[in-house]
PDB file of C-alpha atoms in Angstrom:
ATOM      1  CA  UNK A   1     -64.145  65.206 -53.154  1.00  0.00           C
ATOM      2  CA  UNK A   2     -66.391  62.781 -53.551  1.00  0.00           C
ATOM      3  CA  UNK A   3     -66.520  60.991 -57.333  1.00  0.00           C
ATOM      4  CA  UNK A   4     -69.061  58.586 -59.144  1.00  0.00           C
ATOM      5  CA  UNK A   5     -67.411  55.192 -58.908  1.00  0.00           C
ATOM      6  CA  UNK A   6     -68.006  52.694 -61.447  1.00  0.00           C
ATOM      7  CA  UNK A   7     -67.112  48.486 -60.975  1.00  0.00           C
ATOM      8  CA  UNK A   8     -66.256  46.861 -63.103  1.00  0.00           C
ATOM      9  CA  UNK A   9     -64.004  49.083 -65.671  1.00  0.00           C
ATOM     10  CA  UNK A  10     -64.253  46.566 -68.113  1.00  0.00           C
ATOM     11  CA  UNK A  11     -66.469  43.399 -68.711  1.00  0.00           C
ATOM     12  CA  UNK A  12     -66.270  41.203 -71.541  1.00  0.00           C
ATOM     13  CA  UNK A  13     -68.985  38.629 -71.972  1.00  0.00           C
ATOM     14  CA  UNK A  14     -70.388  36.981 -74.556  1.00  0.00           C
ATOM     15  CA  UNK A  15     -73.872  37.303 -77.050  1.00  0.00           C
ATOM     16  CA  UNK A  16     -77.138  36.282 -75.017  1.00  0.00           C
ATOM     17  CA  UNK A  17     -75.504  36.847 -71.577  1.00  0.00           C
ATOM     18  CA  UNK A  18     -76.888  39.051 -69.117  1.00  0.00           C
ATOM     19  CA  UNK A  19     -74.691  41.663 -67.877  1.00  0.00           C
ATOM     20  CA  UNK A  20     -75.486  43.990 -64.511  1.00  0.00           C
ATOM     21  CA  UNK A  21     -72.667  46.949 -64.413  1.00  0.00           C
ATOM     22  CA  UNK A  22     -73.312  49.149 -61.558  1.00  0.00           C
ATOM     23  CA  UNK A  23     -72.236  52.442 -60.096  1.00  0.00           C
ATOM     24  CA  UNK A  24     -71.818  54.007 -56.603  1.00  0.00           C
ATOM     25  CA  UNK A  25     -73.777  57.505 -57.431  1.00  0.00           C
ATOM     26  CA  UNK A  26     -72.590  60.826 -55.078  1.00  0.00           C
ATOM     27  CA  UNK A  27     -73.862  59.991 -51.653  1.00  0.00           C
ATOM     28  CA  UNK A  28     -76.621  62.553 -51.127  1.00  0.00           C
ATOM     29  CA  UNK A  29     -77.457  62.816 -55.174  1.00  0.00           C
ATOM     30  CA  UNK A  30     -80.934  62.320 -55.807  1.00  0.00           C
ATOM     31  CA  UNK A  31     -81.339  61.921 -59.321  1.00  0.00           C
ATOM     32  CA  UNK A  32     -79.158  59.343 -61.328  1.00  0.00           C
ATOM     33  CA  UNK A  33     -78.404  58.561 -64.915  1.00  0.00           C
ATOM     34  CA  UNK A  34     -77.257  56.236 -67.566  1.00  0.00           C
ATOM     35  CA  UNK A  35     -75.622  56.898 -70.772  1.00  0.00           C
ATOM     36  CA  UNK A  36     -73.559  55.050 -73.299  1.00  0.00           C
ATOM     37  CA  UNK A  37     -71.088  56.110 -75.943  1.00  0.00           C
ATOM     38  CA  UNK A  38     -70.012  53.143 -78.380  1.00  0.00           C
ATOM     39  CA  UNK A  39     -66.651  54.027 -80.065  1.00  0.00           C
ATOM     40  CA  UNK A  40     -67.024  56.799 -81.478  1.00  0.00           C
ATOM     41  CA  UNK A  41     -69.953  58.166 -81.322  1.00  0.00           C
ATOM     42  CA  UNK A  42     -71.372  60.663 -79.527  1.00  0.00           C
ATOM     43  CA  UNK A  43     -72.192  60.271 -75.712  1.00  0.00           C
ATOM     44  CA  UNK A  44     -76.170  59.296 -75.780  1.00  0.00           C
ATOM     45  CA  UNK A  45     -78.347  59.253 -72.693  1.00  0.00           C
ATOM     46  CA  UNK A  46     -80.382  55.994 -71.514  1.00  0.00           C
ATOM     47  CA  UNK A  47     -82.259  56.748 -68.980  1.00  0.00           C
ATOM     48  CA  UNK A  48     -82.714  58.676 -65.635  1.00  0.00           C
ATOM     49  CA  UNK A  49     -83.749  57.757 -62.516  1.00  0.00           C
ATOM     50  CA  UNK A  50     -85.329  59.157 -59.536  1.00  0.00           C
ATOM     51  CA  UNK A  51     -87.231  57.653 -56.234  1.00  0.00           C
ATOM     52  CA  UNK A  52     -86.855  54.485 -57.194  1.00  0.00           C
ATOM     53  CA  UNK A  53     -88.271  55.082 -60.133  1.00  0.00           C
ATOM     54  CA  UNK A  54     -87.308  56.212 -64.018  1.00  0.00           C
ATOM     55  CA  UNK A  55     -88.396  59.479 -64.412  1.00  0.00           C
ATOM     56  CA  UNK A  56     -87.242  59.574 -68.466  1.00  0.00           C
ATOM     57  CA  UNK A  57     -85.991  57.129 -71.035  1.00  0.00           C
ATOM     58  CA  UNK A  58     -84.828  57.115 -74.379  1.00  0.00           C
ATOM     59  CA  UNK A  59     -85.542  55.414 -77.385  1.00  0.00           C
ATOM     60  CA  UNK A  60     -82.594  53.436 -76.760  1.00  0.00           C
ATOM     61  CA  UNK A  61     -83.650  52.597 -73.758  1.00  0.00           C
ATOM     62  CA  UNK A  62     -85.620  49.369 -74.511  1.00  0.00           C
ATOM     63  CA  UNK A  63     -87.560  46.281 -72.779  1.00  0.00           C
ATOM     64  CA  UNK A  64     -83.654  44.539 -72.281  1.00  0.00           C
ATOM     65  CA  UNK A  65     -82.322  47.179 -70.637  1.00  0.00           C
ATOM     66  CA  UNK A  66     -83.674  47.872 -66.769  1.00  0.00           C
ATOM     67  CA  UNK A  67     -82.234  50.319 -64.079  1.00  0.00           C
ATOM     68  CA  UNK A  68     -82.443  49.192 -60.256  1.00  0.00           C
ATOM     69  CA  UNK A  69     -81.091  50.769 -56.873  1.00  0.00           C
ATOM     70  CA  UNK A  70     -81.171  47.514 -54.934  1.00  0.00           C
ATOM     71  CA  UNK A  71     -79.715  49.053 -51.664  1.00  0.00           C
ATOM     72  CA  UNK A  72     -78.715  52.561 -50.363  1.00  0.00           C
ATOM     73  CA  UNK A  73     -75.809  53.189 -52.192  1.00  0.00           C
ATOM     74  CA  UNK A  74     -76.006  51.272 -55.444  1.00  0.00           C
ATOM     75  CA  UNK A  75     -77.419  52.132 -59.258  1.00  0.00           C
ATOM     76  CA  UNK A  76     -77.657  49.494 -61.809  1.00  0.00           C
ATOM     77  CA  UNK A  77     -77.823  48.863 -64.971  1.00  0.00           C
ATOM     78  CA  UNK A  78     -78.636  45.515 -66.554  1.00  0.00           C
ATOM     79  CA  UNK A  79     -78.564  44.525 -69.833  1.00  0.00           C
ATOM     80  CA  UNK A  80     -80.816  41.503 -70.274  1.00  0.00           C
ATOM     81  CA  UNK A  81     -78.983  39.561 -73.558  1.00  0.00           C
ATOM     82  CA  UNK A  82     -76.783  41.364 -74.570  1.00  0.00           C
ATOM     83  CA  UNK A  83     -75.765  41.866 -78.078  1.00  0.00           C
ATOM     84  CA  UNK A  84     -73.084  42.757 -80.335  1.00  0.00           C
ATOM     85  CA  UNK A  85     -73.949  46.501 -80.492  1.00  0.00           C
ATOM     86  CA  UNK A  86     -74.276  46.463 -77.132  1.00  0.00           C
ATOM     87  CA  UNK A  87     -70.231  47.049 -77.180  1.00  0.00           C
ATOM     88  CA  UNK A  88     -69.493  50.592 -75.934  1.00  0.00           C
ATOM     89  CA  UNK A  89     -68.408  52.725 -72.827  1.00  0.00           C
ATOM     90  CA  UNK A  90     -71.164  53.582 -70.150  1.00  0.00           C
ATOM     91  CA  UNK A  91     -71.263  56.232 -67.853  1.00  0.00           C
ATOM     92  CA  UNK A  92     -73.674  57.250 -64.456  1.00  0.00           C
ATOM     93  CA  UNK A  93     -73.907  60.423 -63.710  1.00  0.00           C
ATOM     94  CA  UNK A  94     -75.526  61.567 -60.080  1.00  0.00           C
ATOM     95  CA  UNK A  95     -76.668  65.136 -59.635  1.00  0.00           C
ATOM     96  CA  UNK A  96     -78.036  66.489 -56.091  1.00  0.00           C
ATOM     97  CA  UNK A  97     -81.349  67.583 -57.974  1.00  0.00           C
ATOM     98  CA  UNK A  98     -83.330  66.572 -61.491  1.00  0.00           C
ATOM     99  CA  UNK A  99     -83.646  70.370 -62.958  1.00  0.00           C
ATOM    100  CA  UNK A 100     -81.391  70.717 -65.186  1.00  0.00           C
ATOM    101  CA  UNK A 101     -79.680  73.608 -63.768  1.00  0.00           C
ATOM    102  CA  UNK A 102     -77.716  70.780 -61.455  1.00  0.00           C
ATOM    103  CA  UNK A 103     -74.752  69.774 -62.491  1.00  0.00           C
ATOM    104  CA  UNK A 104     -74.512  66.416 -63.727  1.00  0.00           C
ATOM    105  CA  UNK A 105     -71.501  64.744 -62.056  1.00  0.00           C
ATOM    106  CA  UNK A 106     -70.000  61.498 -64.088  1.00  0.00           C
ATOM    107  CA  UNK A 107     -68.325  58.336 -63.864  1.00  0.00           C
ATOM    108  CA  UNK A 108     -65.331  56.821 -65.146  1.00  0.00           C
ATOM    109  CA  UNK A 109     -67.140  54.395 -67.285  1.00  0.00           C
ATOM    110  CA  UNK A 110     -67.630  51.190 -67.747  1.00  0.00           C
ATOM    111  CA  UNK A 111     -65.884  49.068 -71.332  1.00  0.00           C
ATOM    112  CA  UNK A 112     -68.604  46.687 -72.060  1.00  0.00           C
ATOM    113  CA  UNK A 113     -67.311  44.375 -75.056  1.00  0.00           C
ATOM    114  CA  UNK A 114     -70.012  41.389 -76.990  1.00  0.00           C
ATOM    115  CA  UNK A 115     -68.591  39.194 -78.531  1.00  0.00           C
TER     116      UNK A 115
ATOM    117  CA  UNK B   1     -85.304  66.290 -78.907  1.00  0.00           C
ATOM    118  CA  UNK B   2     -82.851  68.049 -79.359  1.00  0.00           C
ATOM    119  CA  UNK B   3     -79.824  67.742 -80.979  1.00  0.00           C
ATOM    120  CA  UNK B   4     -76.217  69.081 -81.013  1.00  0.00           C
ATOM    121  CA  UNK B   5     -74.168  69.219 -83.404  1.00  0.00           C
ATOM    122  CA  UNK B   6     -70.012  69.660 -83.029  1.00  0.00           C
ATOM    123  CA  UNK B   7     -68.171  70.788 -85.736  1.00  0.00           C
ATOM    124  CA  UNK B   8     -64.639  69.604 -86.050  1.00  0.00           C
ATOM    125  CA  UNK B   9     -64.138  66.006 -84.878  1.00  0.00           C
ATOM    126  CA  UNK B  10     -60.560  66.614 -84.666  1.00  0.00           C
ATOM    127  CA  UNK B  11     -58.147  69.389 -83.941  1.00  0.00           C
ATOM    128  CA  UNK B  12     -54.763  69.657 -83.628  1.00  0.00           C
ATOM    129  CA  UNK B  13     -52.665  72.902 -82.579  1.00  0.00           C
ATOM    130  CA  UNK B  14     -49.776  73.476 -81.434  1.00  0.00           C
ATOM    131  CA  UNK B  15     -48.698  75.188 -78.012  1.00  0.00           C
ATOM    132  CA  UNK B  16     -50.283  78.802 -77.628  1.00  0.00           C
ATOM    133  CA  UNK B  17     -52.404  78.475 -80.772  1.00  0.00           C
ATOM    134  CA  UNK B  18     -55.960  80.080 -79.923  1.00  0.00           C
ATOM    135  CA  UNK B  19     -58.834  77.618 -79.818  1.00  0.00           C
ATOM    136  CA  UNK B  20     -62.144  77.813 -80.827  1.00  0.00           C
ATOM    137  CA  UNK B  21     -64.716  74.521 -81.317  1.00  0.00           C
ATOM    138  CA  UNK B  22     -67.988  75.135 -82.856  1.00  0.00           C
ATOM    139  CA  UNK B  23     -71.078  74.087 -81.249  1.00  0.00           C
ATOM    140  CA  UNK B  24     -74.669  74.353 -82.280  1.00  0.00           C
ATOM    141  CA  UNK B  25     -78.141  73.080 -80.821  1.00  0.00           C
ATOM    142  CA  UNK B  26     -81.801  73.005 -82.321  1.00  0.00           C
ATOM    143  CA  UNK B  27     -84.543  72.925 -79.933  1.00  0.00           C
ATOM    144  CA  UNK B  28     -87.624  74.738 -80.166  1.00  0.00           C
ATOM    145  CA  UNK B  29     -87.238  75.959 -76.266  1.00  0.00           C
ATOM    146  CA  UNK B  30     -85.329  77.299 -73.779  1.00  0.00           C
ATOM    147  CA  UNK B  31     -81.361  75.235 -72.917  1.00  0.00           C
ATOM    148  CA  UNK B  32     -78.948  75.068 -70.789  1.00  0.00           C
ATOM    149  CA  UNK B  33     -75.732  74.656 -72.453  1.00  0.00           C
ATOM    150  CA  UNK B  34     -72.825  72.738 -71.403  1.00  0.00           C
ATOM    151  CA  UNK B  35     -69.119  71.815 -72.186  1.00  0.00           C
ATOM    152  CA  UNK B  36     -67.675  68.468 -70.742  1.00  0.00           C
ATOM    153  CA  UNK B  37     -63.855  67.554 -71.530  1.00  0.00           C
ATOM    154  CA  UNK B  38     -62.667  64.245 -71.223  1.00  0.00           C
ATOM    155  CA  UNK B  39     -59.202  64.117 -70.566  1.00  0.00           C
ATOM    156  CA  UNK B  40     -57.361  60.548 -71.616  1.00  0.00           C
ATOM    157  CA  UNK B  41     -58.444  57.915 -69.455  1.00  0.00           C
ATOM    158  CA  UNK B  42     -60.505  60.144 -66.884  1.00  0.00           C
ATOM    159  CA  UNK B  43     -64.157  60.402 -66.713  1.00  0.00           C
ATOM    160  CA  UNK B  44     -66.374  63.549 -67.854  1.00  0.00           C
ATOM    161  CA  UNK B  45     -65.888  66.566 -66.287  1.00  0.00           C
ATOM    162  CA  UNK B  46     -67.948  70.101 -66.424  1.00  0.00           C
ATOM    163  CA  UNK B  47     -65.507  72.321 -68.457  1.00  0.00           C
ATOM    164  CA  UNK B  48     -68.203  75.273 -67.761  1.00  0.00           C
ATOM    165  CA  UNK B  49     -72.104  75.968 -68.517  1.00  0.00           C
ATOM    166  CA  UNK B  50     -74.614  78.831 -69.399  1.00  0.00           C
ATOM    167  CA  UNK B  51     -78.118  78.977 -67.974  1.00  0.00           C
ATOM    168  CA  UNK B  52     -78.981  82.986 -68.240  1.00  0.00           C
ATOM    169  CA  UNK B  53     -77.682  86.440 -67.990  1.00  0.00           C
ATOM    170  CA  UNK B  54     -74.098  87.219 -69.917  1.00  0.00           C
ATOM    171  CA  UNK B  55     -73.966  84.889 -72.859  1.00  0.00           C
ATOM    172  CA  UNK B  56     -70.321  85.090 -72.142  1.00  0.00           C
ATOM    173  CA  UNK B  57     -69.488  82.049 -69.392  1.00  0.00           C
ATOM    174  CA  UNK B  58     -65.783  81.510 -68.470  1.00  0.00           C
ATOM    175  CA  UNK B  59     -65.074  78.119 -66.908  1.00  0.00           C
ATOM    176  CA  UNK B  60     -61.609  76.772 -65.676  1.00  0.00           C
ATOM    177  CA  UNK B  61     -58.466  76.310 -66.773  1.00  0.00           C
ATOM    178  CA  UNK B  62     -58.460  79.506 -69.103  1.00  0.00           C
ATOM    179  CA  UNK B  63     -61.770  78.079 -71.098  1.00  0.00           C
ATOM    180  CA  UNK B  64     -64.462  80.514 -72.024  1.00  0.00           C
ATOM    181  CA  UNK B  65     -67.563  80.066 -74.306  1.00  0.00           C
ATOM    182  CA  UNK B  66     -70.241  82.462 -75.790  1.00  0.00           C
ATOM    183  CA  UNK B  67     -73.846  81.530 -76.478  1.00  0.00           C
ATOM    184  CA  UNK B  68     -75.022  83.555 -79.283  1.00  0.00           C
ATOM    185  CA  UNK B  69     -79.802  82.798 -78.842  1.00  0.00           C
ATOM    186  CA  UNK B  70     -79.673  83.869 -82.549  1.00  0.00           C
ATOM    187  CA  UNK B  71     -77.332  81.132 -84.534  1.00  0.00           C
ATOM    188  CA  UNK B  72     -78.419  78.584 -81.165  1.00  0.00           C
ATOM    189  CA  UNK B  73     -74.545  78.025 -81.070  1.00  0.00           C
ATOM    190  CA  UNK B  74     -72.271  77.921 -78.039  1.00  0.00           C
ATOM    191  CA  UNK B  75     -68.116  78.265 -78.889  1.00  0.00           C
ATOM    192  CA  UNK B  76     -66.038  76.863 -76.589  1.00  0.00           C
ATOM    193  CA  UNK B  77     -62.710  79.067 -76.918  1.00  0.00           C
ATOM    194  CA  UNK B  78     -59.376  79.333 -75.592  1.00  0.00           C
ATOM    195  CA  UNK B  79     -56.908  81.952 -76.166  1.00  0.00           C
ATOM    196  CA  UNK B  80     -53.642  80.142 -75.612  1.00  0.00           C
ATOM    197  CA  UNK B  81     -54.281  76.090 -75.449  1.00  0.00           C
ATOM    198  CA  UNK B  82     -51.418  74.136 -73.396  1.00  0.00           C
ATOM    199  CA  UNK B  83     -50.260  70.813 -73.968  1.00  0.00           C
ATOM    200  CA  UNK B  84     -52.058  69.442 -71.097  1.00  0.00           C
ATOM    201  CA  UNK B  85     -55.642  70.909 -73.125  1.00  0.00           C
ATOM    202  CA  UNK B  86     -54.926  67.972 -75.061  1.00  0.00           C
ATOM    203  CA  UNK B  87     -58.248  65.731 -74.811  1.00  0.00           C
ATOM    204  CA  UNK B  88     -62.480  65.231 -75.918  1.00  0.00           C
ATOM    205  CA  UNK B  89     -64.345  67.711 -75.459  1.00  0.00           C
ATOM    206  CA  UNK B  90     -67.966  67.330 -74.973  1.00  0.00           C
ATOM    207  CA  UNK B  91     -70.865  70.050 -75.834  1.00  0.00           C
ATOM    208  CA  UNK B  92     -74.490  69.007 -74.163  1.00  0.00           C
ATOM    209  CA  UNK B  93     -77.771  70.959 -73.952  1.00  0.00           C
ATOM    210  CA  UNK B  94     -80.294  70.081 -71.545  1.00  0.00           C
ATOM    211  CA  UNK B  95     -84.005  71.456 -71.775  1.00  0.00           C
ATOM    212  CA  UNK B  96     -84.501  73.001 -68.965  1.00  0.00           C
ATOM    213  CA  UNK B  97     -88.107  70.722 -68.151  1.00  0.00           C
ATOM    214  CA  UNK B  98     -86.578  68.027 -68.257  1.00  0.00           C
ATOM    215  CA  UNK B  99     -83.597  65.794 -67.586  1.00  0.00           C
ATOM    216  CA  UNK B 100     -82.968  64.384 -71.116  1.00  0.00           C
ATOM    217  CA  UNK B 101     -79.235  65.738 -71.791  1.00  0.00           C
ATOM    218  CA  UNK B 102     -77.867  65.516 -74.908  1.00  0.00           C
ATOM    219  CA  UNK B 103     -74.220  65.796 -76.442  1.00  0.00           C
ATOM    220  CA  UNK B 104     -72.317  66.143 -79.481  1.00  0.00           C
ATOM    221  CA  UNK B 105     -70.575  64.051 -81.224  1.00  0.00           C
ATOM    222  CA  UNK B 106     -67.016  65.186 -79.317  1.00  0.00           C
ATOM    223  CA  UNK B 107     -64.247  66.922 -80.782  1.00  0.00           C
ATOM    224  CA  UNK B 108     -60.620  65.863 -80.144  1.00  0.00           C
ATOM    225  CA  UNK B 109     -57.731  68.456 -79.634  1.00  0.00           C
ATOM    226  CA  UNK B 110     -54.561  67.416 -80.055  1.00  0.00           C
ATOM    227  CA  UNK B 111     -52.107  69.879 -78.890  1.00  0.00           C
ATOM    228  CA  UNK B 112     -48.108  69.794 -80.022  1.00  0.00           C
ATOM    229  CA  UNK B 113     -46.174  70.527 -77.536  1.00  0.00           C
TER     230      UNK B 113
END
Protein backbone atom coordinates (compact mmCIF):
# COMPACT_ATOMS: atom_id res chain seq x y z
CA UNK A 1 0.00 0.00 0.00
CA UNK A 2 1.46 3.39 -0.91
CA UNK A 3 2.43 5.59 1.99
CA UNK A 4 3.84 8.99 2.81
CA UNK A 5 7.46 8.92 3.92
CA UNK A 6 9.45 11.52 5.81
CA UNK A 7 13.15 12.05 6.43
CA UNK A 8 14.89 12.33 8.76
CA UNK A 9 12.98 10.66 11.55
CA UNK A 10 14.80 12.84 14.10
CA UNK A 11 16.65 16.10 13.53
CA UNK A 12 18.64 17.90 16.20
CA UNK A 13 19.75 21.45 15.49
CA UNK A 14 21.13 24.52 17.20
CA UNK A 15 18.93 27.56 17.69
CA UNK A 16 19.26 29.94 14.75
CA UNK A 17 20.15 27.23 12.25
CA UNK A 18 18.13 26.44 9.17
CA UNK A 19 16.50 23.03 8.82
CA UNK A 20 14.82 21.33 5.91
CA UNK A 21 12.35 18.56 6.58
CA UNK A 22 11.61 16.26 3.71
CA UNK A 23 8.52 14.38 2.67
CA UNK A 24 7.65 12.12 -0.21
CA UNK A 25 3.87 12.18 -0.69
CA UNK A 26 1.88 9.38 -2.28
CA UNK A 27 2.74 9.51 -5.94
CA UNK A 28 -0.64 10.34 -7.51
CA UNK A 29 -1.68 12.80 -4.82
CA UNK A 30 -1.93 16.46 -5.70
CA UNK A 31 -2.36 18.20 -2.36
CA UNK A 32 0.25 18.32 0.34
CA UNK A 33 0.20 19.47 3.93
CA UNK A 34 2.41 20.12 6.90
CA UNK A 35 1.29 19.83 10.51
CA UNK A 36 3.19 20.06 13.73
CA UNK A 37 2.63 18.68 17.20
CA UNK A 38 4.46 20.21 20.11
CA UNK A 39 5.00 17.61 22.82
CA UNK A 40 1.84 17.16 24.85
CA UNK A 41 -0.21 19.48 22.65
CA UNK A 42 -2.57 19.12 19.74
CA UNK A 43 -1.72 18.51 16.11
CA UNK A 44 -1.71 21.94 14.42
CA UNK A 45 -2.20 22.71 10.75
CA UNK A 46 0.63 24.70 9.21
CA UNK A 47 0.11 24.86 5.47
CA UNK A 48 -1.46 23.23 2.43
CA UNK A 49 0.12 23.24 -1.01
CA UNK A 50 -1.21 22.61 -4.49
CA UNK A 51 0.10 23.22 -7.97
CA UNK A 52 3.33 24.68 -6.64
CA UNK A 53 1.57 27.26 -4.54
CA UNK A 54 0.47 27.60 -0.97
CA UNK A 55 -3.29 27.23 -0.93
CA UNK A 56 -3.85 27.83 2.78
CA UNK A 57 -1.73 28.57 5.79
CA UNK A 58 -2.34 29.03 9.47
CA UNK A 59 -1.27 31.85 11.72
CA UNK A 60 1.64 29.69 12.85
CA UNK A 61 3.14 29.63 9.36
CA UNK A 62 5.04 32.90 9.49
CA UNK A 63 7.94 34.21 7.43
CA UNK A 64 10.44 31.82 8.94
CA UNK A 65 8.65 28.91 7.29
CA UNK A 66 8.60 28.06 3.62
CA UNK A 67 7.53 25.07 1.57
CA UNK A 68 8.70 23.82 -1.75
CA UNK A 69 8.25 20.98 -4.18
CA UNK A 70 11.72 20.98 -5.71
CA UNK A 71 11.11 18.00 -7.95
CA UNK A 72 8.34 15.60 -8.86
CA UNK A 73 8.49 13.64 -5.66
CA UNK A 74 9.75 15.65 -2.68
CA UNK A 75 7.84 18.18 -0.63
CA UNK A 76 9.94 20.14 1.85
CA UNK A 77 9.39 22.37 4.85
CA UNK A 78 12.17 24.84 5.58
CA UNK A 79 12.54 26.66 8.86
CA UNK A 80 14.96 29.51 8.28
CA UNK A 81 16.19 30.34 11.76
CA UNK A 82 15.02 27.81 14.29
CA UNK A 83 13.83 28.79 17.74
CA UNK A 84 13.53 26.66 20.83
CA UNK A 85 9.76 26.70 20.48
CA UNK A 86 10.02 25.08 17.04
CA UNK A 87 10.85 21.80 18.76
CA UNK A 88 7.99 19.53 17.79
CA UNK A 89 6.94 16.59 15.71
CA UNK A 90 6.32 17.65 12.12
CA UNK A 91 3.90 15.60 10.04
CA UNK A 92 3.53 15.68 6.30
CA UNK A 93 0.29 14.55 4.68
CA UNK A 94 -1.06 14.23 1.16
CA UNK A 95 -4.44 13.79 -0.44
CA UNK A 96 -5.70 12.99 -3.89
CA UNK A 97 -7.81 16.11 -4.20
CA UNK A 98 -8.07 19.28 -2.23
CA UNK A 99 -11.57 19.14 -0.93
CA UNK A 100 -12.16 18.12 2.63
CA UNK A 101 -14.01 14.97 1.56
CA UNK A 102 -10.71 13.39 0.70
CA UNK A 103 -8.73 11.51 3.29
CA UNK A 104 -5.35 12.92 4.13
CA UNK A 105 -2.64 10.30 4.49
CA UNK A 106 -0.01 11.08 7.07
CA UNK A 107 3.67 10.31 7.20
CA UNK A 108 5.43 9.01 10.32
CA UNK A 109 6.70 12.44 11.27
CA UNK A 110 10.06 14.09 11.88
CA UNK A 111 10.95 14.92 15.45
CA UNK A 112 12.75 18.27 15.47
CA UNK A 113 14.74 19.16 18.56
CA UNK A 114 16.14 22.69 18.77
CA UNK A 115 18.88 23.17 21.35
CA UNK B 1 -11.67 29.32 12.48
CA UNK B 2 -13.03 26.09 13.82
CA UNK B 3 -11.88 24.61 17.11
CA UNK B 4 -12.06 21.11 18.50
CA UNK B 5 -12.26 19.97 22.11
CA UNK B 6 -11.56 16.50 23.37
CA UNK B 7 -12.70 16.12 26.93
CA UNK B 8 -10.42 13.39 28.19
CA UNK B 9 -6.65 13.59 28.10
CA UNK B 10 -5.99 10.07 29.33
CA UNK B 11 -8.41 7.19 29.65
CA UNK B 12 -7.46 3.91 31.28
CA UNK B 13 -9.68 0.86 30.77
CA UNK B 14 -9.53 -2.86 31.27
CA UNK B 15 -9.98 -5.18 28.33
CA UNK B 16 -13.62 -5.76 27.36
CA UNK B 17 -14.71 -2.45 28.87
CA UNK B 18 -16.77 -0.10 26.73
CA UNK B 19 -15.22 3.09 25.41
CA UNK B 20 -16.59 6.50 24.66
CA UNK B 21 -14.31 9.41 23.81
CA UNK B 22 -15.86 12.83 23.60
CA UNK B 23 -15.31 15.36 20.84
CA UNK B 24 -17.00 18.72 20.44
CA UNK B 25 -16.32 21.33 17.83
CA UNK B 26 -17.25 24.91 17.19
CA UNK B 27 -17.78 26.21 13.68
CA UNK B 28 -20.58 28.11 12.04
CA UNK B 29 -20.71 26.19 8.78
CA UNK B 30 -20.78 22.67 7.43
CA UNK B 31 -17.91 20.44 8.40
CA UNK B 32 -16.53 17.02 7.73
CA UNK B 33 -15.52 15.09 10.82
CA UNK B 34 -12.76 12.58 11.36
CA UNK B 35 -11.23 10.38 14.00
CA UNK B 36 -7.58 9.49 13.60
CA UNK B 37 -5.61 7.00 15.66
CA UNK B 38 -1.89 6.95 16.37
CA UNK B 39 -0.57 3.66 17.68
CA UNK B 40 2.71 3.80 19.61
CA UNK B 41 5.57 4.53 17.23
CA UNK B 42 3.31 4.73 14.20
CA UNK B 43 1.78 7.51 12.17
CA UNK B 44 -1.70 8.92 12.18
CA UNK B 45 -4.26 6.64 10.53
CA UNK B 46 -7.85 7.36 9.67
CA UNK B 47 -10.26 5.47 11.91
CA UNK B 48 -13.52 6.78 10.49
CA UNK B 49 -15.11 9.85 8.93
CA UNK B 50 -18.46 11.54 8.63
CA UNK B 51 -19.51 13.64 5.66
CA UNK B 52 -23.29 13.36 5.49
CA UNK B 53 -26.15 10.89 5.76
CA UNK B 54 -26.53 8.42 8.62
CA UNK B 55 -25.05 10.17 11.65
CA UNK B 56 -23.80 6.86 13.03
CA UNK B 57 -20.68 5.88 11.15
CA UNK B 58 -18.69 2.72 11.46
CA UNK B 59 -14.95 2.58 11.07
CA UNK B 60 -12.20 0.05 11.24
CA UNK B 61 -11.53 -2.29 14.14
CA UNK B 62 -15.05 -2.12 15.55
CA UNK B 63 -15.07 1.62 16.20
CA UNK B 64 -18.07 3.81 15.52
CA UNK B 65 -18.91 7.45 16.02
CA UNK B 66 -22.13 9.40 16.21
CA UNK B 67 -22.58 12.91 14.88
CA UNK B 68 -25.08 14.91 16.90
CA UNK B 69 -25.50 18.17 15.04
CA UNK B 70 -27.43 19.94 17.79
CA UNK B 71 -24.62 19.26 20.25
CA UNK B 72 -21.75 19.84 17.79
CA UNK B 73 -20.43 16.48 18.93
CA UNK B 74 -18.80 13.51 17.28
CA UNK B 75 -18.09 10.99 20.01
CA UNK B 76 -16.11 7.84 19.35
CA UNK B 77 -17.31 4.53 20.76
CA UNK B 78 -16.32 0.91 20.94
CA UNK B 79 -18.36 -1.66 22.86
CA UNK B 80 -15.42 -3.79 23.98
CA UNK B 81 -11.84 -2.58 23.87
CA UNK B 82 -8.76 -4.73 23.43
CA UNK B 83 -5.21 -4.27 24.62
CA UNK B 84 -4.23 -3.51 21.02
CA UNK B 85 -6.47 -0.41 21.08
CA UNK B 86 -3.91 1.32 23.27
CA UNK B 87 -3.13 4.46 21.26
CA UNK B 88 -3.70 8.19 20.98
CA UNK B 89 -7.01 9.19 19.41
CA UNK B 90 -7.53 12.49 17.64
CA UNK B 91 -10.77 14.08 16.56
CA UNK B 92 -10.46 16.43 13.58
CA UNK B 93 -12.80 18.86 11.86
CA UNK B 94 -12.48 20.24 8.36
CA UNK B 95 -14.91 22.79 6.88
CA UNK B 96 -16.21 21.57 3.56
CA UNK B 97 -14.99 24.66 1.75
CA UNK B 98 -11.32 24.60 2.69
CA UNK B 99 -8.38 22.45 3.65
CA UNK B 100 -7.76 23.83 7.10
CA UNK B 101 -8.19 20.71 9.19
CA UNK B 102 -8.09 21.30 12.93
CA UNK B 103 -7.33 18.61 15.42
CA UNK B 104 -8.30 18.15 19.01
CA UNK B 105 -5.62 17.77 21.65
CA UNK B 106 -5.95 13.99 21.55
CA UNK B 107 -6.97 11.39 24.09
CA UNK B 108 -4.49 8.78 25.19
CA UNK B 109 -6.18 5.42 25.70
CA UNK B 110 -4.45 2.79 27.78
CA UNK B 111 -6.06 -0.64 27.84
CA UNK B 112 -4.87 -2.94 30.59
CA UNK B 113 -4.72 -6.63 29.69
